[in-house]
Structure formats: C-alpha cells, structure tokens
Short mmCIF file of C-alpha atoms in Angstrom, two decimals:
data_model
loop_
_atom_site.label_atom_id
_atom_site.label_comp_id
_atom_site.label_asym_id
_atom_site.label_seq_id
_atom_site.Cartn_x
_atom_site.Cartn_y
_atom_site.Cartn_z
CA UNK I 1 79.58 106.38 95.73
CA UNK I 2 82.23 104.72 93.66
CA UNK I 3 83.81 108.57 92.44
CA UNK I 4 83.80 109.68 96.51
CA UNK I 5 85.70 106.74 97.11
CA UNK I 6 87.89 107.09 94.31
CA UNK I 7 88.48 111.05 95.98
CA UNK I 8 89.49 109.72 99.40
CA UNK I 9 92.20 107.54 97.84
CA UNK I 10 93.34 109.73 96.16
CA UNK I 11 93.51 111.91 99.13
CA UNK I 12 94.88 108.91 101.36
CA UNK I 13 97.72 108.20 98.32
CA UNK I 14 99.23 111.12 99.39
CA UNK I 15 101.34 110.64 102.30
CA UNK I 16 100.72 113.02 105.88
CA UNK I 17 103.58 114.34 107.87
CA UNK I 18 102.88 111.60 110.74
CA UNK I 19 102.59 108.84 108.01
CA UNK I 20 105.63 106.13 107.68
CA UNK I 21 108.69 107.54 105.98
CA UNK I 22 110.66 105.88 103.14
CA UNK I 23 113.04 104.85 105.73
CA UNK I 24 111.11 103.56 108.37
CA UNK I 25 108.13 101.65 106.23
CA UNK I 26 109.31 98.34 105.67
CA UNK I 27 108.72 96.28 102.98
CA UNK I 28 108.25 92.49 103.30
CA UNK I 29 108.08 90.19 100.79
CA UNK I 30 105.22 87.69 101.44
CA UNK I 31 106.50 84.44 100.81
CA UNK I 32 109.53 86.10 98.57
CA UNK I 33 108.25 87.67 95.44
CA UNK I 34 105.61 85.17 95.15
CA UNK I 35 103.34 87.64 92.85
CA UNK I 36 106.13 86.39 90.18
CA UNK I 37 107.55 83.11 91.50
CA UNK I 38 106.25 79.83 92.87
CA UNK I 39 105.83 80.73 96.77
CA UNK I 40 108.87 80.05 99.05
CA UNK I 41 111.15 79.05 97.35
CA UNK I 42 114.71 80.35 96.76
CA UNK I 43 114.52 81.70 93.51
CA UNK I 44 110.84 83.71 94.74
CA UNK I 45 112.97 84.95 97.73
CA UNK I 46 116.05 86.05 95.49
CA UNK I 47 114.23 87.34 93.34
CA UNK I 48 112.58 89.84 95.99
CA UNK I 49 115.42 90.55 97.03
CA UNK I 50 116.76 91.71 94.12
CA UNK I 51 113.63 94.29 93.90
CA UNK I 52 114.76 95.56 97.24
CA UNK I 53 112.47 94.12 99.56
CA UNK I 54 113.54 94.77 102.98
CA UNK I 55 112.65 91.39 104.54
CA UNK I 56 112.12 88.36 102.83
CA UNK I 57 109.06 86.23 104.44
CA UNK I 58 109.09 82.19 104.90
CA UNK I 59 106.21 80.16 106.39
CA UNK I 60 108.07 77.56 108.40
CA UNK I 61 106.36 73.81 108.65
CA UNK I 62 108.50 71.12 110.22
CA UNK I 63 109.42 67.59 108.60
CA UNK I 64 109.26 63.79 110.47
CA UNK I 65 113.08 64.03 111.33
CA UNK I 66 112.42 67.56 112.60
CA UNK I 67 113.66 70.07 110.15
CA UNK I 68 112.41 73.38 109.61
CA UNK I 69 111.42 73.79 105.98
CA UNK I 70 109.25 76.81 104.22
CA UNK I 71 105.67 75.91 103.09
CA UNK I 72 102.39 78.16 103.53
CA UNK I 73 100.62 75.21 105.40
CA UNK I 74 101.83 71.67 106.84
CA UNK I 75 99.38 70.25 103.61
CA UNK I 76 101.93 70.09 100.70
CA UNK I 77 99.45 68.42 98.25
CA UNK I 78 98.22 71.89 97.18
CA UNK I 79 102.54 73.37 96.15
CA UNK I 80 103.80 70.52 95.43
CA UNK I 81 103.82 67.44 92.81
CA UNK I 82 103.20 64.53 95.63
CA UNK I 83 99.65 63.50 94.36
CA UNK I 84 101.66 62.22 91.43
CA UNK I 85 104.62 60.52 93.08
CA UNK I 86 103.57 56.86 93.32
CA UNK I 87 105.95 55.83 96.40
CA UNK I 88 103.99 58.67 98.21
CA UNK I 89 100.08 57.49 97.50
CA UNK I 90 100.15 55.61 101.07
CA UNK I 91 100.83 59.25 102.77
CA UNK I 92 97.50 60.99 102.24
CA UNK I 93 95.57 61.23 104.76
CA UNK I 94 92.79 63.31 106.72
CA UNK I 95 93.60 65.52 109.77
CA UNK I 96 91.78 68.23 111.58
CA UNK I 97 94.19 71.05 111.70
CA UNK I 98 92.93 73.70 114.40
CA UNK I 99 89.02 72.43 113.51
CA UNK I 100 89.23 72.07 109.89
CA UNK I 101 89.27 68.92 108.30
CA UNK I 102 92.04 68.65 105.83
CA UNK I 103 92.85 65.53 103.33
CA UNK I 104 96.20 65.59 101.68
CA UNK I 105 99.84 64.84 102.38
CA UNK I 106 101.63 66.61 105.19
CA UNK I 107 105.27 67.99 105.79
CA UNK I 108 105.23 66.50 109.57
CA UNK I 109 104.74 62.77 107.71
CA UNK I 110 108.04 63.10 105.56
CA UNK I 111 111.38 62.83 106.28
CA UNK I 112 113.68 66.00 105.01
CA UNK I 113 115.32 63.76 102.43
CA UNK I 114 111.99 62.54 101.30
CA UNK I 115 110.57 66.35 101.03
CA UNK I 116 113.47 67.12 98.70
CA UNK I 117 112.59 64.46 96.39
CA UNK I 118 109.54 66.31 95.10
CA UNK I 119 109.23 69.49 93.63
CA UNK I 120 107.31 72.78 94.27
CA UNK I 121 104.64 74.00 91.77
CA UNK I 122 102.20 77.10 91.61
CA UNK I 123 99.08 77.32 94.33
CA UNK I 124 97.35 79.58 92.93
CA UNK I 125 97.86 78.88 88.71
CA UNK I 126 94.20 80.13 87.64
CA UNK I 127 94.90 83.91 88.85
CA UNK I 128 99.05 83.50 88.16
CA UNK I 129 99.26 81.22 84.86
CA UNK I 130 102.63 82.88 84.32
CA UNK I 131 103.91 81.30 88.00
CA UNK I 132 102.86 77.98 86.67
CA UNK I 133 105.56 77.82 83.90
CA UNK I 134 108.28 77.20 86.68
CA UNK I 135 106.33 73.97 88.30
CA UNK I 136 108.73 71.51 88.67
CA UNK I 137 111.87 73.55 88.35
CA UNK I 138 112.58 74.22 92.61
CA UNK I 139 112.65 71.96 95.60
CA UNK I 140 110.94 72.95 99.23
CA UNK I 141 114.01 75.12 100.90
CA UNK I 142 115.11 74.48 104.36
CA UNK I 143 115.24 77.37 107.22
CA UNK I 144 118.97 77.09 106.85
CA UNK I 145 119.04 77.51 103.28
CA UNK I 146 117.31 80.71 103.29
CA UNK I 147 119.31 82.17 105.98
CA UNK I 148 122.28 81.31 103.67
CA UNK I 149 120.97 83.08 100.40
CA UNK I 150 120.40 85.84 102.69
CA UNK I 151 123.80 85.99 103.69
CA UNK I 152 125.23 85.66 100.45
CA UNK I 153 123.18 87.85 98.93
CA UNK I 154 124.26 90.49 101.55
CA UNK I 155 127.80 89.69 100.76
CA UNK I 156 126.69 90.53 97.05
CA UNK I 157 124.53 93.32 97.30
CA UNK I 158 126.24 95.05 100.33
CA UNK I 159 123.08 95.75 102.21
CA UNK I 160 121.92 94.07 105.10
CA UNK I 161 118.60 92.26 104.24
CA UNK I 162 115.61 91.05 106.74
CA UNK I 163 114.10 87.07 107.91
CA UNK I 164 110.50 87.23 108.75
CA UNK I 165 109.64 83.74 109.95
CA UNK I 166 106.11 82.34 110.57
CA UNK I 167 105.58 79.46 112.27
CA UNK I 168 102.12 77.37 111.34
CA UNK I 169 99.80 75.86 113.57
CA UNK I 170 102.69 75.17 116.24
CA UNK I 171 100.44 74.19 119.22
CA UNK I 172 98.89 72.05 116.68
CA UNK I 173 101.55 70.34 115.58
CA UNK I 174 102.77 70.10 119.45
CA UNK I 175 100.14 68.26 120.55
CA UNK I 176 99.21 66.24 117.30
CA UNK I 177 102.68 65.58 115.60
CA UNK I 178 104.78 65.70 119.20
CA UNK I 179 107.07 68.67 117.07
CA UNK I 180 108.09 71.51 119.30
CA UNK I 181 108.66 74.58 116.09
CA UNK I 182 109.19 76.91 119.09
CA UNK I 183 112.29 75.36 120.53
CA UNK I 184 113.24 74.04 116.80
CA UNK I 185 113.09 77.85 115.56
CA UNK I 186 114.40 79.35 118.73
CA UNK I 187 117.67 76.93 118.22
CA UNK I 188 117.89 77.80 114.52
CA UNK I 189 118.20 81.40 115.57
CA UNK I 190 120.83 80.56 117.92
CA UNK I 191 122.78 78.89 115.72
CA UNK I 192 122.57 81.46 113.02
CA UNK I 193 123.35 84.17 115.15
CA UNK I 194 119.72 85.48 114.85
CA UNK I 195 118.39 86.17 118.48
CA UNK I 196 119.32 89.55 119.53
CA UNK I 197 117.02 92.40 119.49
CA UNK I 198 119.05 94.33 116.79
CA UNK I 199 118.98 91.55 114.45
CA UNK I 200 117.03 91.86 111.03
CA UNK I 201 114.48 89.18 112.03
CA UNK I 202 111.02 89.31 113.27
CA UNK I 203 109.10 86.19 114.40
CA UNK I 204 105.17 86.08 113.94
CA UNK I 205 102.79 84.04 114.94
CA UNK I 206 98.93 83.84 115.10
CA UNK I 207 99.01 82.32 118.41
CA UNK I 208 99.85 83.61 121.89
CA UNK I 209 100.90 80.50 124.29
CA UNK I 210 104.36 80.41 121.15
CA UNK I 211 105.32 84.12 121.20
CA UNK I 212 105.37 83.63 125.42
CA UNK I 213 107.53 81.05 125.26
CA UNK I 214 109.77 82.16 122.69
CA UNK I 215 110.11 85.68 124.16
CA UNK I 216 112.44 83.97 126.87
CA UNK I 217 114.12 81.88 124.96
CA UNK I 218 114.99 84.69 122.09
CA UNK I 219 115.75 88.69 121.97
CA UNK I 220 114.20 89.09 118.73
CA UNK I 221 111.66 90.74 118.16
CA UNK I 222 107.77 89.19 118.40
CA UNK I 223 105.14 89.80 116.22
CA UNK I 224 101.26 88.88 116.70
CA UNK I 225 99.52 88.11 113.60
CA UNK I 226 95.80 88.73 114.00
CA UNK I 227 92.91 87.60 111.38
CA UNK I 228 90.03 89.42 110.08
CA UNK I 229 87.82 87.22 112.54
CA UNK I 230 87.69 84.03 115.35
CA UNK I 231 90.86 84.31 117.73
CA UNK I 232 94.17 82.71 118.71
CA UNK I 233 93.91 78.90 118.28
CA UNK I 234 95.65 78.22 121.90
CA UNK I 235 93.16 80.65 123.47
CA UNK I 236 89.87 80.12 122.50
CA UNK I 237 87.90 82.37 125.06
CA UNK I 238 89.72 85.33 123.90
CA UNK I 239 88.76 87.08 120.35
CA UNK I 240 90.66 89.23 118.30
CA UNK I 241 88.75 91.68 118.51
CA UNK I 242 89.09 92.03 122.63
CA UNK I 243 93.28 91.88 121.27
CA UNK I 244 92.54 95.27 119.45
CA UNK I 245 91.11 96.53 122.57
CA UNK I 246 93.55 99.26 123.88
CA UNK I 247 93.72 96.92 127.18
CA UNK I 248 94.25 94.14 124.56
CA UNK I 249 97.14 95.84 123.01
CA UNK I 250 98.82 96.91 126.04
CA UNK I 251 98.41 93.35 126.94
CA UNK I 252 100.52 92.13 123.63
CA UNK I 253 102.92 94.69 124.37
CA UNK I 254 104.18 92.38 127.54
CA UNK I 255 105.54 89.72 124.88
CA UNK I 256 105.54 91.09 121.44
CA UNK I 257 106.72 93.93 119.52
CA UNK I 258 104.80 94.40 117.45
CA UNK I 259 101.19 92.97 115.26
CA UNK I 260 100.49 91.92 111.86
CA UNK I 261 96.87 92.53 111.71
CA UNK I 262 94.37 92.14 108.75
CA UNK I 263 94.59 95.08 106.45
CA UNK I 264 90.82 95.64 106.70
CA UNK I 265 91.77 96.52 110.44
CA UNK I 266 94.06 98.96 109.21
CA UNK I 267 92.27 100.57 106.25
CA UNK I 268 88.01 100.68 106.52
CA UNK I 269 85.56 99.30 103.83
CA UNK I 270 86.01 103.30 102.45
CA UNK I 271 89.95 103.29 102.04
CA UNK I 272 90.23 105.76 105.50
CA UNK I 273 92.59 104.64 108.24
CA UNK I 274 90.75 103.32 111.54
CA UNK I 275 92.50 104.16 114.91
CA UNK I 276 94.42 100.75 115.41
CA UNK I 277 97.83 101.91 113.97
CA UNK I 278 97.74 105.03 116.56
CA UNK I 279 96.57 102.91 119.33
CA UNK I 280 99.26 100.16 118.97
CA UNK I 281 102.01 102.73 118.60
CA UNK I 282 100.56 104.27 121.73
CA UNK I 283 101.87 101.30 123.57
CA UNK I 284 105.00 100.59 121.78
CA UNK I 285 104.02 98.25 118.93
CA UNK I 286 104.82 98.70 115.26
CA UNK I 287 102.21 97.83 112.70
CA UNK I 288 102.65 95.32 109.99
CA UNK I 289 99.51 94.94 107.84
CA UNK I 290 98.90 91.88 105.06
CA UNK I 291 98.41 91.23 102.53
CA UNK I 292 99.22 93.67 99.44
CA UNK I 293 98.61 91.67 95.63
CA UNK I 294 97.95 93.03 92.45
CA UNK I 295 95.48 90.91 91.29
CA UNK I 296 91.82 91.99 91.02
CA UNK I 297 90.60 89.42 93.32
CA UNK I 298 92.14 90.61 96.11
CA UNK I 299 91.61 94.71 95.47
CA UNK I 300 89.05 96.92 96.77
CA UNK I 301 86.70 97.43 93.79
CA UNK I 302 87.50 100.89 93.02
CA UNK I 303 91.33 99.95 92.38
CA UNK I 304 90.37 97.09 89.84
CA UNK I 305 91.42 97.17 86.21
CA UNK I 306 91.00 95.51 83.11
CA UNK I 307 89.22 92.59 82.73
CA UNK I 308 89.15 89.20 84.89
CA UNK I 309 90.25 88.64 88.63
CA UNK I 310 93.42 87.74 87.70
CA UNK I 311 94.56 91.41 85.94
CA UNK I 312 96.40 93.57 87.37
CA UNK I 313 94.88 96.45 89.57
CA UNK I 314 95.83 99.82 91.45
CA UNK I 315 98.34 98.22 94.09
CA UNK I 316 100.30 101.35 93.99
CA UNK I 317 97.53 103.46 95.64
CA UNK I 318 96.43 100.84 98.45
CA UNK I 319 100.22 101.15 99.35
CA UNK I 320 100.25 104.74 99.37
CA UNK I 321 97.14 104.33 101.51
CA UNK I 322 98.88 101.62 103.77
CA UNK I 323 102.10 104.20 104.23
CA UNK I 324 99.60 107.21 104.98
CA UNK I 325 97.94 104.84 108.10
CA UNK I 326 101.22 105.29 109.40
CA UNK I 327 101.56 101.73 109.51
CA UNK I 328 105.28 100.54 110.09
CA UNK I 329 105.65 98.35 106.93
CA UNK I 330 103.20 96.19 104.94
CA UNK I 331 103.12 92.80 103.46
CA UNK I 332 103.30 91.93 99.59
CA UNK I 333 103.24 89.40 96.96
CA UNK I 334 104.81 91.72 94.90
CA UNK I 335 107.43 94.04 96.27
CA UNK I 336 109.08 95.64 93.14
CA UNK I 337 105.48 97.53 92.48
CA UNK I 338 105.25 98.54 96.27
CA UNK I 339 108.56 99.56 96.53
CA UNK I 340 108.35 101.47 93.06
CA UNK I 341 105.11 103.32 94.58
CA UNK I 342 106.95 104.25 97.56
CA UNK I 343 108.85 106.00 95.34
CA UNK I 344 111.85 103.36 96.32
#
C-alpha cells in the first residue's frame, strides 16, 4: 500500500496543464520563515522574504491600549519569556477562549509598552532545537512595524512583496476584552494605504460575522479560513463542512475572495486532489491551503525521512502535489524549500 502511494505522488509531483503556474501559485510564509526563526517576528519575516516568499503572514492579537501586535494566539505564555518576569506573575490567569479553557498571560491584559518589555522565544523547541538558540534575542512586532520592513525591504529588493493578516478569535475578544480587531485592522489598512482591491494584502479569518463587516469597510481582498472539523465560532449552527458545499461556497463568494482551507480538504488521505479547488474556482474563489512543514510530524507517512519527528521529510513533493490541485498558493513554515521545489 505504502509503494502505490509512493506511485501517485510521484504522479501528482508532476504538475498538469490546469495546475497553478509558477506565476500564479503564491507562496506565503506562515508566520515569516518560522521553519528557521522564532514565529513572527521581524527577523522570521525578513528572513522569508529574503527566500522569496511572496507574502509574508502575521497573526494579529491586540494589546490593553489597543494596538495591533503579531502573536499566533492572544496566550503569550507559550512565545514568550513572561512566566519568568516577576512584575508580570499577577497577570496569569484562566479564560475560556471560544470553549477552551486556557491559563496563561494574555496580549489583551498588557499595555503595548509593557508587551515590548519581554522577549519572544521558540513554541515549538522539541521539534526546532535550532529556533531555540535565538530565545531572547527579538521583541513581539507591531502591525505597523511589519508593514514598514515590508516597505523597506521593497525599496531594497525592488519587488513588490505581500501582507497576509489573520486576525484571532475577534468576536471573542469583542465580546470578552470590549477590542474591536475589525475596525482596529480595517483603520491600519487605511492608514497604510492597504485597502484597495489591487493591493498585495489578503485578510483571513476563521470566522464569518468579521469578513462581513470588514468587506464594507475595506476593498481588499477576504479570505475564509476553514478547519479540518467544528465550524465558524460566531456561527455555531453552521459546519464547515455545509461551507464546502457548492451552495456553501457560492455563499462565501458574497463576502470573500477567496478560502484557506485545511490541506487534508485539498489533498485526500492517498495524496490525490478532492474536487474542492475546482468547485471554489467555479464560483470565483482562489484556494489557499495550510499548512506546508518539513518536519516528520506533520508529513504524510510516505514522505517521512530519517529518524525522529523532528527530521526533515519530503516537503518538496507535497508542494508539487499542492501546485498540481491547482490550488492558488499554499502556506509554509518554510518557504525557501517550497519555493526551491517550485522550481523558483
């Protein structure tokens, strides 16, 4: 079973004339180049950038004084050094965050200047030891300082280079925290210059109630992120699987422009493509699949190698195989070995 498998990626590594082109397959850096870097941060995001990555990704949480500031979740215990900053033990707390009980420190409970004080370390040092060696070295970025590297490093590079926000849990933090991310986002991208359809800058979200709402206050384009199971958070009598419906699609199509599904609804258990990316296109949305790493532990068994969950595996083929779905672009920890697979 293992050697047919290996047979239909290697059949699926080879692009087909409707697949993705070089040109048109995006490739997004998932939290920079965080396969290499402590997640957002600038020096993760410069450094994808510097590989060529085509848009550079930051999870946006917001702060007590209401500043926008890139973390993967609103819980900075897990990136950051605040469990051993004294003046900070009186922060951590417990919240339920969409269900889930979390204990830990939290962006929304800080004040900007009091954010910057700490400093960002590795989340995930057991499967990227080599990450860990920059703890302490970078501070949590704001919205506004990536948009400036970004600029400057078009300025440098002469290339124009791509911002693909995500906002967290922003009904959440709505009705919990009182912090509106939609309007503070959708005023960011005003001020930056960032809100017209032909800009480089996508906006995802899990959630549908946000992507309304900022589709008339912005022109750029929406994207729906969708899980590999349960449903948007602000609509909890609607699945994502009835999104993937064709009537669910064409539905998404009204305010989006696009989805960022799961990549196991892109690619099936046996590496072959399912029929999402051709239904989606069928009513004008591009495909964005996550999440591409190189590590064992997150590759189909038949592209692991070497020993251990952290080695690297195959990622070159399940890229090939994301580009031959005809997906639009794909999402990756590590965008120099995507991009060198691509043949970019």
């Amino acid at each position: 079973m293992v050697r047919a498998l290996l047979l239909i990626l290697a059949a699926l590594a080879v692009p087909s004339a409707a697949a993705a082109t070089a040109q048109d397959f995006i490739v997004i850096a998932h939290r920079g180049a965080s396969g290499e870097r402590p997640e957002h941060t600038l020096a993760a995001y410069e450094r994808a950038i510097d590989q060529g990555a085509d848009y550079i990704e930051p999870d946006l949480v917001a702060t007590k004084d209401m500043q926008l500031v890139a973390r993967h979740e609103t819980e900075i215990g897990e990136t950051t050094d605040v469990a051993s900053r004294e003046e900070f033990a009186d922060r951590k707390r417990s919240k339920t965050i969409e269900g889930r009980l979390v204990t830990g420190w939290f962006a929304e409970d800080f004040t900007l200047a009091e954010l910057r004080s700490l400093r960002v370390r590795e989340r995930l040092p057991g499967l990227r030891p080599a990450n860990a060696r920059f703890d302490g070295l970078y501070q949590i970025p704001t919205f506004e300082e990536i948009v400036a590297l970004v600029r400057a490093k078009e300025a440098e590079t002469g290339r124009r280079i791509g911002i693909y926000p995500e906002l967290k849990h922003p009904t959440w933090l709505l009705q919990e925290a009182g912090i509106d991310t939609v309007d503070l986002l959708a005023t960011a991208l005003r001020k930056a210059d960032l809100d017209d359809a032909d800009d480089l800058v996508f906006v995802q979200v899990f959630e549908v109630g946000p992507l309304k709402r900022l589709n008339a206050l912005v022109e750029t384009p929406l994207v729906l992120l969708i899980s590999s199971q349960g449903g948007p958070y602000d609509e909890p009598a609607t699945s994502w699987a009835d999104i993937l419906t064709p009537s669910g699609l064409a539905e998404v199509a009204g305010y989006a422009d696009g989805i960022g599904p799961h990549l196991g609804h892109v690619l099936s258990a046996d590496g072959t493509p399912t029929g999402l990316v051709g239904e989606a296109h069928a009513v004008g949305l591009k495909v964005h699949p996550w999440t591409l790493r190189k590590e064992n532990a997150f590759l189909p068994p038949a592209l692991r190698r070497g020993a251990g969950q952290g080695a690297a595996g195959d990622l070159g083929t399940l890229a090939r195989m994301v580009r031959a779905s005809g997906a639009d672009g794909v999402f990756t920890d590590d965008p120099a070995l995507v991009l060198s697979a691509l043949g970019r």
